[in-house]
XYZ file of C-alpha atoms in Angstrom:
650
model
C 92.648 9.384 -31.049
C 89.292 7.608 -30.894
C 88.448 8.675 -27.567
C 89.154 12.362 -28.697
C 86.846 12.093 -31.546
C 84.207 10.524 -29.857
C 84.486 12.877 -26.994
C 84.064 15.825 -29.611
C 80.801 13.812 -31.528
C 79.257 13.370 -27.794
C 79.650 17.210 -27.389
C 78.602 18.569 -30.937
C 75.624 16.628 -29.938
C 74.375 17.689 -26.450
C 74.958 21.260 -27.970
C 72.413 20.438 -30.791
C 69.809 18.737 -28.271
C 69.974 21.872 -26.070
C 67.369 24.459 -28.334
C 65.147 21.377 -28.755
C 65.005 20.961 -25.329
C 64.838 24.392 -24.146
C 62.152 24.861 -27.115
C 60.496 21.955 -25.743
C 60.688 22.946 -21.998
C 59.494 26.532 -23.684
C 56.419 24.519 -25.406
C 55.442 22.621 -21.698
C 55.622 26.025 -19.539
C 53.768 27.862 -22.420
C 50.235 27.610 -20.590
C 51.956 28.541 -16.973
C 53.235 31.904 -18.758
C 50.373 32.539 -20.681
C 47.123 34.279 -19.670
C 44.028 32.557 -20.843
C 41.297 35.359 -19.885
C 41.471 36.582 -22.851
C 40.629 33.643 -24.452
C 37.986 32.622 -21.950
C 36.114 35.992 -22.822
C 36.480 35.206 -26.365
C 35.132 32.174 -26.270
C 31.702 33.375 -24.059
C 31.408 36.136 -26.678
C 31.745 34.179 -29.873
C 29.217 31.541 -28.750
C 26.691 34.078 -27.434
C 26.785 35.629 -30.803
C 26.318 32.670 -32.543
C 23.716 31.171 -30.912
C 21.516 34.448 -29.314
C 22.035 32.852 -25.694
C 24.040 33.438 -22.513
C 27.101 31.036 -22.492
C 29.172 31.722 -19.665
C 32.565 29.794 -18.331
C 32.626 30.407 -14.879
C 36.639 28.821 -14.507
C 39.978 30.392 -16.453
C 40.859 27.561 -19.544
C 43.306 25.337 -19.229
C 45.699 24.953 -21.782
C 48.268 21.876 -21.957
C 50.877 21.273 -24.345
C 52.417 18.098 -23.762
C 52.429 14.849 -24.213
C 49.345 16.028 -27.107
C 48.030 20.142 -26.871
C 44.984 19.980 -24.530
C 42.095 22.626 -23.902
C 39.910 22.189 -20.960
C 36.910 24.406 -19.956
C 35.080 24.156 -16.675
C 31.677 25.010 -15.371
C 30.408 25.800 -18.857
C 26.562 26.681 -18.708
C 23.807 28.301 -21.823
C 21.309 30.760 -20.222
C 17.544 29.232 -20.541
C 14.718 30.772 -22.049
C 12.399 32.568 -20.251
C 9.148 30.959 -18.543
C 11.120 27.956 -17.454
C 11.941 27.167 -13.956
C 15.600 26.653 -14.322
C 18.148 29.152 -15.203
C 20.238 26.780 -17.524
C 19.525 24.642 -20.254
C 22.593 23.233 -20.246
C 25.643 22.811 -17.397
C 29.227 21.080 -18.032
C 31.416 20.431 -15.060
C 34.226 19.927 -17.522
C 34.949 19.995 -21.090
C 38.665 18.596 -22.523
C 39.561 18.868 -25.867
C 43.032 16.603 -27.237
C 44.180 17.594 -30.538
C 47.433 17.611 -32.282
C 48.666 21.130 -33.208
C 50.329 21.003 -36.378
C 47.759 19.055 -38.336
C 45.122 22.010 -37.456
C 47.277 24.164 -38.241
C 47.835 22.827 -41.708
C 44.192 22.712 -42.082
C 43.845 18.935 -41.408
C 41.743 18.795 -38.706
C 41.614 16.168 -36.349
C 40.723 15.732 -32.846
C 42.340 12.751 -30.761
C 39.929 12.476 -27.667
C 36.817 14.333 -26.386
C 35.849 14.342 -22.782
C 32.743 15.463 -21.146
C 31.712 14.899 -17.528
C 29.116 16.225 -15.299
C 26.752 17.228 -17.819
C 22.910 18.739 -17.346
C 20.378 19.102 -20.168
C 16.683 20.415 -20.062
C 14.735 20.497 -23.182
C 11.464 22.103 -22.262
C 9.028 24.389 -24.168
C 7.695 27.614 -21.981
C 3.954 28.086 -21.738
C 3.618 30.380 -25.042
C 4.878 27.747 -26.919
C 9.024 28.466 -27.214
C 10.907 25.867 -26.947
C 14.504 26.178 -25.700
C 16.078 24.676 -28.018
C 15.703 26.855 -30.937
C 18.784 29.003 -31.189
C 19.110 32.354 -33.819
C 20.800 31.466 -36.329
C 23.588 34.139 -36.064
C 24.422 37.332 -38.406
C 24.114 36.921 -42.629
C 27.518 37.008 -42.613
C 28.080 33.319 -41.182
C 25.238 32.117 -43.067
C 26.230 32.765 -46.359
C 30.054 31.753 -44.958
C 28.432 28.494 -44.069
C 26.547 27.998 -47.242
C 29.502 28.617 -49.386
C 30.721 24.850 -49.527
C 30.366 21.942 -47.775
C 30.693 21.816 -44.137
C 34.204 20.435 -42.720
C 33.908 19.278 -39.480
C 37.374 17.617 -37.780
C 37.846 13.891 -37.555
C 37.222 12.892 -33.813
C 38.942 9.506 -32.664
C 37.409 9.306 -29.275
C 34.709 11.063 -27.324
C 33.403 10.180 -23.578
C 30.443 11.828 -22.215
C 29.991 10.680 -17.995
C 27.270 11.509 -15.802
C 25.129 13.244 -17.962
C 21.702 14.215 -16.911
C 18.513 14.088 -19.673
C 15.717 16.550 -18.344
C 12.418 16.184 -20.066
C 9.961 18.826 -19.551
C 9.882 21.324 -16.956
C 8.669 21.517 -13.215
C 6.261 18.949 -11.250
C 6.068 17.182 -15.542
C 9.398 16.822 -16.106
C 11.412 13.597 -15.993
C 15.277 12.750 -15.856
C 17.297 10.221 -18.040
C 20.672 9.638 -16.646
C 23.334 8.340 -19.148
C 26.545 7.017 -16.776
C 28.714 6.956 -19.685
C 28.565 7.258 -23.501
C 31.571 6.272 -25.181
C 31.503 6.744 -29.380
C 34.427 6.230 -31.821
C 35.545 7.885 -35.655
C 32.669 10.500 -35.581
C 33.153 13.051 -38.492
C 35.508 11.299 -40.459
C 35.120 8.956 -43.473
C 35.549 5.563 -41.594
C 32.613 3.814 -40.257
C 31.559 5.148 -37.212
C 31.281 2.837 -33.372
C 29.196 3.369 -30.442
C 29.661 1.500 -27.203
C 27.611 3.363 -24.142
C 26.237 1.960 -21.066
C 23.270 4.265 -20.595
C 21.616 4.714 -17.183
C 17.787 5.494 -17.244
C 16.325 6.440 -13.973
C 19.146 4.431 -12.286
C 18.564 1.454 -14.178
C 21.648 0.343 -16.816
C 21.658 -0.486 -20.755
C 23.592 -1.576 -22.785
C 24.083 0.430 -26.253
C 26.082 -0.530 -29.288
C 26.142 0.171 -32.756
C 27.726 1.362 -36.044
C 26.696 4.267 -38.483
C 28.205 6.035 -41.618
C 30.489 8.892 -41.562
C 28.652 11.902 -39.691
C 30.515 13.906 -42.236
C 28.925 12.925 -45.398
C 25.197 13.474 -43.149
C 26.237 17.014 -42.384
C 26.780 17.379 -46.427
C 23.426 16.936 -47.636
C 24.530 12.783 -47.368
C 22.367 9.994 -45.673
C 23.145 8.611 -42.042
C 22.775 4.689 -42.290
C 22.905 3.400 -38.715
C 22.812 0.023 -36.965
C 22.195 0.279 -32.810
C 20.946 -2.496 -30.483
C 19.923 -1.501 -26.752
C 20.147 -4.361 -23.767
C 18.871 -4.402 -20.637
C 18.059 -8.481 -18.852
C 15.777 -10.018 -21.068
C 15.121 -6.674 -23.087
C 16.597 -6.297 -26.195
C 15.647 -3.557 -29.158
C 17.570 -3.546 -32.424
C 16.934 -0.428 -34.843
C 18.520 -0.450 -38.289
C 17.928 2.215 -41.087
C 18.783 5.246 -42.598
C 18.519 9.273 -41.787
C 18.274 11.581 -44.592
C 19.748 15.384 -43.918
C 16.181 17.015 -44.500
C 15.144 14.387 -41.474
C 13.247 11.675 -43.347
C 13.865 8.460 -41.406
C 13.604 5.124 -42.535
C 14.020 2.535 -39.881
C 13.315 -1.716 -39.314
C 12.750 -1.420 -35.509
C 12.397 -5.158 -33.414
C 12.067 -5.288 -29.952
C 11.724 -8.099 -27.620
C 11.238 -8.638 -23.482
C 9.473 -10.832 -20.765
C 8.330 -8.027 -18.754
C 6.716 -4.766 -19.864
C 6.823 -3.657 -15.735
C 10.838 -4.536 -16.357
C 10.063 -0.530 -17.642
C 8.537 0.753 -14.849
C 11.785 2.180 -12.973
C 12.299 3.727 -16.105
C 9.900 6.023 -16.825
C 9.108 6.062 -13.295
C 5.139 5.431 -13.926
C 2.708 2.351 -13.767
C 2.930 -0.251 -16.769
C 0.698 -3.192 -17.220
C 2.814 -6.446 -16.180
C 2.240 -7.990 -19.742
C 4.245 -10.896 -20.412
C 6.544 -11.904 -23.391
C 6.026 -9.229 -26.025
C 7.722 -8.582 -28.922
C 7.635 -5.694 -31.487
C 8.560 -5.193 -34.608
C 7.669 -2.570 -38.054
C 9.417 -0.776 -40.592
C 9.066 2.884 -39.632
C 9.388 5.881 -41.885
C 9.001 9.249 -40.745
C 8.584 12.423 -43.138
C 8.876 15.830 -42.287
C 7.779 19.394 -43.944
C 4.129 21.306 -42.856
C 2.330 17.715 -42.216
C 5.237 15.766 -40.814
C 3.512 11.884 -40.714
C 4.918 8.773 -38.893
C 4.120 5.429 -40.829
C 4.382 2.086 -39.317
C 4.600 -0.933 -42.145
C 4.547 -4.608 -41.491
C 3.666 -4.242 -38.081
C 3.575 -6.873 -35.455
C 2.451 -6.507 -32.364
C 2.315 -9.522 -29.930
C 1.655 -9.355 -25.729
C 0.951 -12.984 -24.129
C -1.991 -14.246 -26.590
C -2.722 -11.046 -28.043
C -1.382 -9.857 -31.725
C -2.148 -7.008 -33.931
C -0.743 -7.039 -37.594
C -1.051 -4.174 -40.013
C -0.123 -0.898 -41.416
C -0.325 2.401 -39.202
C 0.018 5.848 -40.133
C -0.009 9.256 -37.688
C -0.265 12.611 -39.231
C 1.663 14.430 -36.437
C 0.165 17.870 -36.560
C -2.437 17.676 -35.616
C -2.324 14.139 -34.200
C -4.407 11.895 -36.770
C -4.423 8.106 -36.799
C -5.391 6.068 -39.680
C -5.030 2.243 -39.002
C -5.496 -0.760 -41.075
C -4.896 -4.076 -38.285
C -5.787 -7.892 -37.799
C -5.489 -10.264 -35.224
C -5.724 -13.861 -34.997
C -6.531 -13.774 -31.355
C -7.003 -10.591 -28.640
C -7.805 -11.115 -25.313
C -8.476 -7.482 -23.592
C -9.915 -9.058 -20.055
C -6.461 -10.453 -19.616
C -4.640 -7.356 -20.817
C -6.863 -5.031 -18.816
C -5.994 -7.278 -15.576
C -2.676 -7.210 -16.099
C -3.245 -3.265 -16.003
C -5.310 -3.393 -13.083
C -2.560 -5.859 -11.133
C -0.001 -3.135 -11.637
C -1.872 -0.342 -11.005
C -2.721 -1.916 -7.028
C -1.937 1.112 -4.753
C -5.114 3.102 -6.572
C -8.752 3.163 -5.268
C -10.921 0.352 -6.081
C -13.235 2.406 -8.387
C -9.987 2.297 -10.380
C -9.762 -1.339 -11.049
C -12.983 -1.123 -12.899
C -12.761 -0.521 -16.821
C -12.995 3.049 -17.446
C -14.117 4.368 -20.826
C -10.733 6.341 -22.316
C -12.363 9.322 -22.566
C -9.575 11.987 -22.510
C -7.652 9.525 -24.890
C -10.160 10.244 -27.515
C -9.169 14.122 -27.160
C -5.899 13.817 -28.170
C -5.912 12.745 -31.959
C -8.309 11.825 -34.031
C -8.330 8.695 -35.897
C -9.983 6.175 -38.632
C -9.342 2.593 -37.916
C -10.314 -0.697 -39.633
C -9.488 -3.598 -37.507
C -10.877 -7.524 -37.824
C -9.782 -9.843 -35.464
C -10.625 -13.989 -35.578
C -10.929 -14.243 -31.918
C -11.678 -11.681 -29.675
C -12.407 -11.521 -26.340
C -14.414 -7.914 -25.036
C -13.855 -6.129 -21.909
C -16.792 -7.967 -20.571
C -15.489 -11.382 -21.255
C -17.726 -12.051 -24.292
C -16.108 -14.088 -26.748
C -16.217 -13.033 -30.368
C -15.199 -14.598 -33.201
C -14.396 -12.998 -36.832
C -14.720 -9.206 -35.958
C -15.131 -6.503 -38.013
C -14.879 -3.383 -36.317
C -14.189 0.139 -37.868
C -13.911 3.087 -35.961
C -13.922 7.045 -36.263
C -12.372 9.297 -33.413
C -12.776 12.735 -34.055
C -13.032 16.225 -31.111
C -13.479 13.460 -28.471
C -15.489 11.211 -29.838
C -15.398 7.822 -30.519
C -18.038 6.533 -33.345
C -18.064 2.611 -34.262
C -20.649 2.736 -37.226
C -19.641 -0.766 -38.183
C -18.970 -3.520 -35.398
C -20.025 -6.564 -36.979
C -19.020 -10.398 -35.387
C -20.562 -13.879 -34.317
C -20.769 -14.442 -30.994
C -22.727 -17.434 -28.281
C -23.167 -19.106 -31.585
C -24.994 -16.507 -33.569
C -23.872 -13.510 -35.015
C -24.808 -9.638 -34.724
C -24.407 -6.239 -36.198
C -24.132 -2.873 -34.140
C -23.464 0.780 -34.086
C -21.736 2.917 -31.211
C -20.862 6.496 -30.009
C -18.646 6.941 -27.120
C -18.156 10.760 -26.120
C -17.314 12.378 -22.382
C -19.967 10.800 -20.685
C -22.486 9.843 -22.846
C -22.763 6.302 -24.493
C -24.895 5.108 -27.371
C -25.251 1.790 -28.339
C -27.638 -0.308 -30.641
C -27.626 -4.084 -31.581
C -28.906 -6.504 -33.479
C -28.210 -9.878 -33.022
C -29.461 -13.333 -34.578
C -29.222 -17.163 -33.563
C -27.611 -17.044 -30.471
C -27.121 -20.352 -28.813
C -27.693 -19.306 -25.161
C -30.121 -16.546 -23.902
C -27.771 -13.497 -23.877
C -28.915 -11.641 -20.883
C -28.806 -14.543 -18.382
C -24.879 -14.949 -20.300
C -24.460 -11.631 -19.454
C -25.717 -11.509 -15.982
C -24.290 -15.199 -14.829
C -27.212 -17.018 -14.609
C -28.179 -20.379 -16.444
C -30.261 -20.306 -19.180
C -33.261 -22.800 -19.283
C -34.299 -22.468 -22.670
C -31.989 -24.659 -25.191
C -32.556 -23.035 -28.661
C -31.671 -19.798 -31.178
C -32.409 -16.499 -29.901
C -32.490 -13.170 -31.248
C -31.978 -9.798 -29.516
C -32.455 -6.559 -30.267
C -31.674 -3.394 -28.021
C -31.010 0.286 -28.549
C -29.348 1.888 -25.431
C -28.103 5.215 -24.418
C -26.732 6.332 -20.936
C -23.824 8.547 -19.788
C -20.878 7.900 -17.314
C -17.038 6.869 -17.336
C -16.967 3.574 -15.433
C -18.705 0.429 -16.910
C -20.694 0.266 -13.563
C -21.543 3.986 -14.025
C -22.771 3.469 -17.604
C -24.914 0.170 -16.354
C -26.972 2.587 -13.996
C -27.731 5.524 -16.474
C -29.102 2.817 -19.262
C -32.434 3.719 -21.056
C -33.707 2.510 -24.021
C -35.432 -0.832 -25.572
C -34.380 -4.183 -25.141
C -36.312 -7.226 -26.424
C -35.547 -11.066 -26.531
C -37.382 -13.817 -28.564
C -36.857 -17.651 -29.840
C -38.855 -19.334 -32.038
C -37.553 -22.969 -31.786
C -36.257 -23.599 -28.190
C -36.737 -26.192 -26.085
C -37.090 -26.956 -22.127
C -35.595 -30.342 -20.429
C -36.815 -31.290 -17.041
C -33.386 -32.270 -16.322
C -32.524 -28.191 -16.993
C -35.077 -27.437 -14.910
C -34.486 -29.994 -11.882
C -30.489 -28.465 -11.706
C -31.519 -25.306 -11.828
C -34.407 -25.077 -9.153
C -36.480 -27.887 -8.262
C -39.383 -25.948 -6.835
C -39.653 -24.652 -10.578
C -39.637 -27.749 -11.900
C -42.700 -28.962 -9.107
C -44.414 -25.583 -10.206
C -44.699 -26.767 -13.834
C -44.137 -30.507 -13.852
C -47.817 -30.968 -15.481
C -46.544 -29.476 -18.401
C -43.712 -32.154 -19.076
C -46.333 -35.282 -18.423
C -43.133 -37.689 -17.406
C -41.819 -36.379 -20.866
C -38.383 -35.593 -21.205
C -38.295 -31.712 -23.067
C -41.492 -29.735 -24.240
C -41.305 -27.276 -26.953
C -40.928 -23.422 -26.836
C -42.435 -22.548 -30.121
C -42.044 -19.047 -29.067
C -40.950 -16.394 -26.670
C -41.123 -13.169 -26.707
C -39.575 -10.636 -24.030
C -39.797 -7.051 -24.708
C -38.320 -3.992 -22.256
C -38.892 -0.644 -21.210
C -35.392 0.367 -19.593
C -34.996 3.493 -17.413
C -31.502 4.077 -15.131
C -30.195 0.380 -15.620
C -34.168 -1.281 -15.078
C -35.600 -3.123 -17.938
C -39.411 -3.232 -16.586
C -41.660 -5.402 -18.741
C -43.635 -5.053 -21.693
C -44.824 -7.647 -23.439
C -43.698 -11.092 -22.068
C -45.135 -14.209 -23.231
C -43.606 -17.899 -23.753
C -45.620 -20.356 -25.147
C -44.510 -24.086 -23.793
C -45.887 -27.033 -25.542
C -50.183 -26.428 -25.313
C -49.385 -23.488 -21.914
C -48.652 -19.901 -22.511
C -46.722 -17.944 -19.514
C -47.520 -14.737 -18.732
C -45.132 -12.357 -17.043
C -44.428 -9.064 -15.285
C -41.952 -7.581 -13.512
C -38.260 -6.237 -13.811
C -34.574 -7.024 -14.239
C -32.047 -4.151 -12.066
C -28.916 -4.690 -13.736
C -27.289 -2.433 -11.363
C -28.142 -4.531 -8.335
C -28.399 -7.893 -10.716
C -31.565 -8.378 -9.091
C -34.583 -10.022 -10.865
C -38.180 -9.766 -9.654
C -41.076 -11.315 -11.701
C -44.672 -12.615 -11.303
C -46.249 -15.351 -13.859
C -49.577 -16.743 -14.511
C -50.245 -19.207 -17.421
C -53.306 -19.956 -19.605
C -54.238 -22.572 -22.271
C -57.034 -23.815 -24.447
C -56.408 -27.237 -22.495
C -57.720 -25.780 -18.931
C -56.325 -28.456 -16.923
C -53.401 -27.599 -17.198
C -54.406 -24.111 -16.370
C -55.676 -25.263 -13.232
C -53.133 -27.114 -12.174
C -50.133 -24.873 -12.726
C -50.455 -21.785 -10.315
C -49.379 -18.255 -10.761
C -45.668 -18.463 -9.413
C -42.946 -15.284 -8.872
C -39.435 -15.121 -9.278
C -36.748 -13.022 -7.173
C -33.708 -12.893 -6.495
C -30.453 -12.863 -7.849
C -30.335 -13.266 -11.580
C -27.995 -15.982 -11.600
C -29.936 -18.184 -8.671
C -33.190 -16.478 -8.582
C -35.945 -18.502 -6.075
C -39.039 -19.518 -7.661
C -42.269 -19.869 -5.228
C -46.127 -20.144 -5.944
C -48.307 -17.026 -5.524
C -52.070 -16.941 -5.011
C -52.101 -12.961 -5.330
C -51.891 -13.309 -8.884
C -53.691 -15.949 -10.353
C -56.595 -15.586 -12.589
C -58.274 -17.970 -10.415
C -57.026 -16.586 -6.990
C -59.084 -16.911 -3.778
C -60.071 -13.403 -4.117
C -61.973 -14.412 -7.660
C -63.223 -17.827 -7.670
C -66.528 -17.319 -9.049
C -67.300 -20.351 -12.120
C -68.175 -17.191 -13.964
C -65.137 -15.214 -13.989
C -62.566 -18.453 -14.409
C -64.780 -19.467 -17.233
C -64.328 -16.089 -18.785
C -60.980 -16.136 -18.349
C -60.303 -19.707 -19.658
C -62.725 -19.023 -22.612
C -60.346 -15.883 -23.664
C -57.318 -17.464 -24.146
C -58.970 -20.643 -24.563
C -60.712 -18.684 -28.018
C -57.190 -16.776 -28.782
C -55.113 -20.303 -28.753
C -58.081 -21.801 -31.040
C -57.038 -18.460 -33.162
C -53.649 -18.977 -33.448
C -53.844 -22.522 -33.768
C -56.604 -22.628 -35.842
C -56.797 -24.001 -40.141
C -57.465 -20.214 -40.952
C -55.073 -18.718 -39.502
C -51.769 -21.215 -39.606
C -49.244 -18.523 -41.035
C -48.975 -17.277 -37.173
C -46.132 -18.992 -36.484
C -43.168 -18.305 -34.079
C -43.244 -14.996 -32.006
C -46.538 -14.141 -33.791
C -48.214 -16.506 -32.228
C -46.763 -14.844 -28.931
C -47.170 -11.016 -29.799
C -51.287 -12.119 -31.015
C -51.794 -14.423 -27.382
C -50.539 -11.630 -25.629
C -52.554 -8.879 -27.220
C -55.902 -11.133 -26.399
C -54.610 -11.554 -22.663
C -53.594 -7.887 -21.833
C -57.050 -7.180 -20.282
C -56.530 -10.143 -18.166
C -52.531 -9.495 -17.400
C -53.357 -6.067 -15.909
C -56.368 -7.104 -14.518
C -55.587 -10.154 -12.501
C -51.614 -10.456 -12.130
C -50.343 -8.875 -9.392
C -48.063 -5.685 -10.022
C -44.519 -6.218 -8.115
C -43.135 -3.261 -10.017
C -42.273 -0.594 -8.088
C -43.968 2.881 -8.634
C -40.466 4.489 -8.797
C-alpha cells in the first residue's frame, strides 16, 4: 500500500513539473523563434533621434534567456561629423547586456554584467570649430520628461570594457590611447563604487585602481568624491577629490617617478630624461564663461630643481598668473637633460633656443624668487627676484633683480619673435664679468661694476650674440694686480710690465675704466684707461664675441717717465680666454718712426701735466674712475695720434 501511494505522489509530481518545464524550454527557444529586426531598427532609430547622429547596427541582436536574459549588439558604430577624416566617432565590435527580467519589469532596475570589446573612439574638433562630441539634445518632449524628477539610472554590478582604442585629434595630429581592459564595479547604485583597470597607453601597461561615490547621487545634482591611484614601474600618481555636477573639481593630485623619458612611449614624443621628480598641488577647476584652473600648495621638484607656489590659468583665453619660489634651480642641467633626449635632431638644435612660439600661446604675469639659481648660461645667482609679463608674444621682465660673482645687479628685458632687449646694471662684482663670461682669467682682483644696454634679434643664443648692439662699459675703483696672477696667466705679460711691480708683490688699480661701442656682437673701444700704481694704460681695439676673439693694442704713460720708457707699447690677440701678449713698436709714443727729444718730451710732459692734475692738492676729489675718464680726456690727442689702429674698417 506504500508503494501504491508513493507511485501515485511520484506521478502527481512529474505531471506538475511538466508546464514548468515546457514554459521553461518555451522561455530558452524564445530568441530562436523570435525575430529581432524589428528591434534592431528600433533601436538605430531611437538613438538617432536622441542624439541627432547616425547610429547604425550592422548585425541582427541577440537575445538570450537563460541562465540570466542577455542582449547583445554587434558592430555598433555613431556617424562622425563632418570635416573629419574618419567616418565614425565611435565603433563597438560587441556590446552584451545581463540583466534579470522580472526586477525591470517591476521597475527595479538592475543590471548584472556589462561587456564591451573592440571598441574605437575619436574625439576631434573639425576645422570651423565643431567638435564631435556635442550631440542635440533631442525633441522638448524628452527634455521636460527628463527634467521632471531625478534621473534613475539602473544599478550595474559589473562592467568590462577590452581593447578599446582612445583617438585624440584627427589626421597626421592625432594620437591613440589603448586601454586593454577596464574593469569597474557597483556603478549607479548607492554602494561605494570600485575600479580595477589595467590601462594600455601606446602599448605600454598601468595599473588603475580606485573607489568613488555612487554615480547615482552625481547624476542628481550630488557630488562625485573619488579616490584613484595609477602605476606603472617606479611611476605612481594618486588623485583624491571631489566632482561637483555643474563640473567644479576639487582635487589633491601627488605624483612620483625616476624617469620623466619612462613617458616617452607614451605620448610617443621626446621628454627631457629628468631624474627623480615628484609632483604634488591641490587643484580646483571652475567652470562657466571664464572657466580657470588653480593650482594651490604646489610642489614641484626634478633632480635639484624645486618650484613652490600658487598657480592659476584662466582657460579662455589661456592666461597665467603665477606666484613661485625655489630654494635651488639649476636650468643648465635641466636644459641638458632636454638636449640628451632630444639626440637624433640637428646640432643647431642642442643650442638654447629662445621659446618664442611658447610666448604666443597664453599670456601670463609671474612673480618668481628663487635662493639659488643657476641661468641658461651657467651664471650662478643667488636670491632672485624676477617678475615677468607675457602678453601677444611677448615676453617683458621689467624687474630681474639678484646678486651674482659676488655683487649684485638690477635689469630689465623684452623678449619678442626675434628681437631681444636687454639692459643691466650691476655693482661689486668679485671677478671681471666679461672675461667670466667669455672663459678667460681675470687679472684684476677687486669690485667691479658694469653697465650695458643691448638689443639684437634672433632665436638661438648664438644668433642673438651676433646681432648685439648697444653700450657696454666696465670699471673698478679698488682692484689690485699680483705678479703671481700675472706670471700664471702669461709670462711675456708679466716681462712686458715687470718695472711696474719693482720686486713688489701686487700694485694697485685705483681705477679702470672700459667703455664699448658694440655693433653685430663687436664691442670696439671707447674710452679705455687703467691706471696701475704711478702708470696709466692706454688701449684700443675690440672684443668679437661671436668668434671669442680679442684684439687690442696698449701704450702707457706716467708723470714718472722711466717707467714710461721702459714699458713698451704691447698688443693683445687671441682667444679671450688665452689671449698672447707681445711688444709692438708700431704704436708707441716713442716708436722708431718718432724719436725726436722734442716730440717724446711733449708727449711725456702731457700726461706727465694731466697726472700732476689729478694727483695734485687742488684737485684731490678726482678719485676712482675720474681720475681715469680726466687722464684719458688729456691723452686722446695722443691715443689717436700715436697708437696704432688694429680695428678693422668694417
Amino acid at each position: 500500500m506504500q508503494r501504491i501511494f508513493t507511485y501515485k505522489r511520484r506521478k502527481v509530481f512529474y505531471w506538475l513539473l511538466l508546464p514548468f518545464a515546457f514554459v521553461l524550454l518555451l522561455y530558452a527557444a524564445l530568441p530562436l523563434l523570435v525575430s529581432t529586426n524589428w528591434l534592431r531598427g528600433t533601436l538605430e532609430r531611437k538613438l538617432s533621434d536622441s542624439i541627432g547622429r547616425k547610429v547604425s547596427i550592422g548585425a541582427p541582436v541577440s537575445l538570450r534567456v537563460f541562465p540570466l536574459p542577455a542582449v547583445t549588439l554587434r558592430d555598433v558604430s555613431v556617424a562622425n561629423i563632418s570635416g573629419l577624416t574618419r567616418d565614425k566617432m565611435l565603433s563597438v565590435g560587441a556590446l552584451s547586456v545581463s540583466a534579470p527580467l522580472w526586477k525591470n519589469l517591476r521597475g527595479d532596475y538592475h543590471i548584472y554584467q556589462v561587456q564591451i570589446s573592440d571598441v574605437s573612439i575619436q574625439i576631434a574638433t573639425n576645422q570651423e570649430g565643431a567638435s564631435n562630441t556635442t550631440f542635440s539634445k533631442g525633441s522638448k518632449k524628452k527634455e521636460q520628461d527628463m527634467s521632471s524628477g531625478p534621473i534613475r539610472l539602473p544599478t550595474i554590478d559589473d562592467i568590462t570594457l577590452r581593447n578599446t582604442k582612445l583617438t585624440l585629434g584627427d589626421g597626421d595630429d592625432s594620437r591613440d590611447f589603448f586601454f586593454k581592459k577596464l574593469k569597474a564595479g557597483h556603478l549607479f547604485g548607492d554602494k561605494e563604487h570600485t575600479l580595477v583597470s589595467s590601462v594600455s597607453i601606446s602599448d605600454s601597461p598601468f595599473s588603475v585602481t580606485g573607489t568613488s561615490s555612487p554615480v547615482q547621487v552625481f547624476i542628481n545634482d550630488g557630488g562625485l568624491d573619488f579616490n584613484v591611484r595609477i602605476e606603472k614601474d617606479a611611476l605612481d600618481i594618486h588623485a583624491s577629490g571631489k566632482l561637483q555636477h555643474d563640473g567644479t573639481l576639487s582635487t589633491h593630485l601627488e605624483a612620483t617617478g625616476e624617469s620623466f623619458s619612462d613617458l616617452n612611449r607614451v605620448l610617443k614624443t621626446s621628454i627631457p630624461d629628468w631624474k627623480d621628480y615628484t609632483f604634488k598641488s591641490d587643484i580646483a577647476y571652475q567652470g562657466g564663461e571664464s572657466p580657470s584652473l588653480q593650482f594651490k600648495n604646489t610642489s614641484i621638484a626634478i633632480e635639484d630643481s624645486n618650484l613652490t607656489g600658487d598657480i592659476e590659468l584662466v582657460l579662455s583665453p589661456l592666461h597665467i598668473k603665477a606666484s613661485l619660489e625655489s630654494k635651488k634651480l639649476d636650468l643648465p642641467r635641466l636644459l641638458r637633460a632636454n638636449q640628451e633626449s632630444e639626440n637624433d635632431t640637428e646640432s643647431e638644435e642642442t643650442e638654447p633656443r629662445m621659446p618664442h612660439d611658447l610666448f604666443k600661446a597664453f599670456d601670463a604675469d609671474i612673480d618668481l624668487s628663487v635662493q639659488e639659481f643657476t641661468t641658461f648660461l651657467g651664471i650662478e645667482l643667488d636670491r632672485a627676484e624676477i617678475s615677468a609679463h607675457a602678453k601677444d608674444g611677448v615676453l617683458r621682465l621689467p624687474k630681474f633683480n639678484a646678486d651674482a660673482l659676488g655683487g649684485s645687479f638690477t635689469s630689465q628685458m623684452t623678449l619678442g619673435e626675434g628681437d631681444f632687449e636687454v639692459a643691466l646694471d650691476g655693482k661689486g662684482f668679485k671677478v671681471n664679468p666679461i672675461m667670466e663670461l667669455s672663459g678667460g682669467e681675470s687679472l684684476i682682483d677687486g669690485d667691479f661694476n658694469i653697465v650695458f644696454d643691448f638689443k639684437s634679434s634672433g632665436s638661438y643664443l648664438s644668433e642673438i650674440v651676433k646681432g648685439l648692439n648697444g653700450t657696454l662699459e666696465v670699471n673698478s675703483e679698488n682692484g689690485k694686480i699680483t705678479s703671481s696672477t700675472i706670471r700664471s696667466t702669461s709670462g711675456s705679460l708679466l716681462q712686458i710690465v715687470d718695472p711696474i711691480f719693482r720686486k713688489k708683490k701686487a700694485e694697485e688699480v685705483e681705477c679702470m675704466l672700459f667703455r664699448f661701442n658694440v655693433k653685430d656682437g663687436v664691442a670696439r673701444s671707447r674710452e679705455h684707461v687703467l691706471k696701475l700704481g704711478e702708470v696709466f694704460f692706454f688701449a684700443e681695439g675690440k672684443l668679437d664675441f661671436p668668434e671669442k676673439k680679442v684684439k687690442y693694442n696698449f701704450h702707457v704713460n706716467s708723470q714718472n717717465p722711466s717707467l714710461t720708457s721702459l714699458i713698451p707699447p704691447f698688443r693683445m690677440v687671441g682667444a679671450m680666454s688665452s689671449p698672447t701678449f707681445t711688444p709692438s713698436v708700431s704704436g708707441t709714443v716713442a716708436s722708431a718712426a718718432d724719436t725726436t727729444e722734442g716730440i717724446a718730451r711733449a708727449a711725456f710732459g702731457a700726461l706727465g701735466r694731466t697726472a700732476n692734475f689729478i694727483l695734485g692738492a687742488e684737485t684731490e676729489e678726482l678719485k676712482g674712475r675720474k681720475q681715469c675718464q680726466k687722464a684719458y680726456e688729456v691723452e686722446q690727442d695722443l691715443i689717436s695720434s700715436r697708437i696704432g689702429n688694429i680695428v678693422d674698417d668694417e
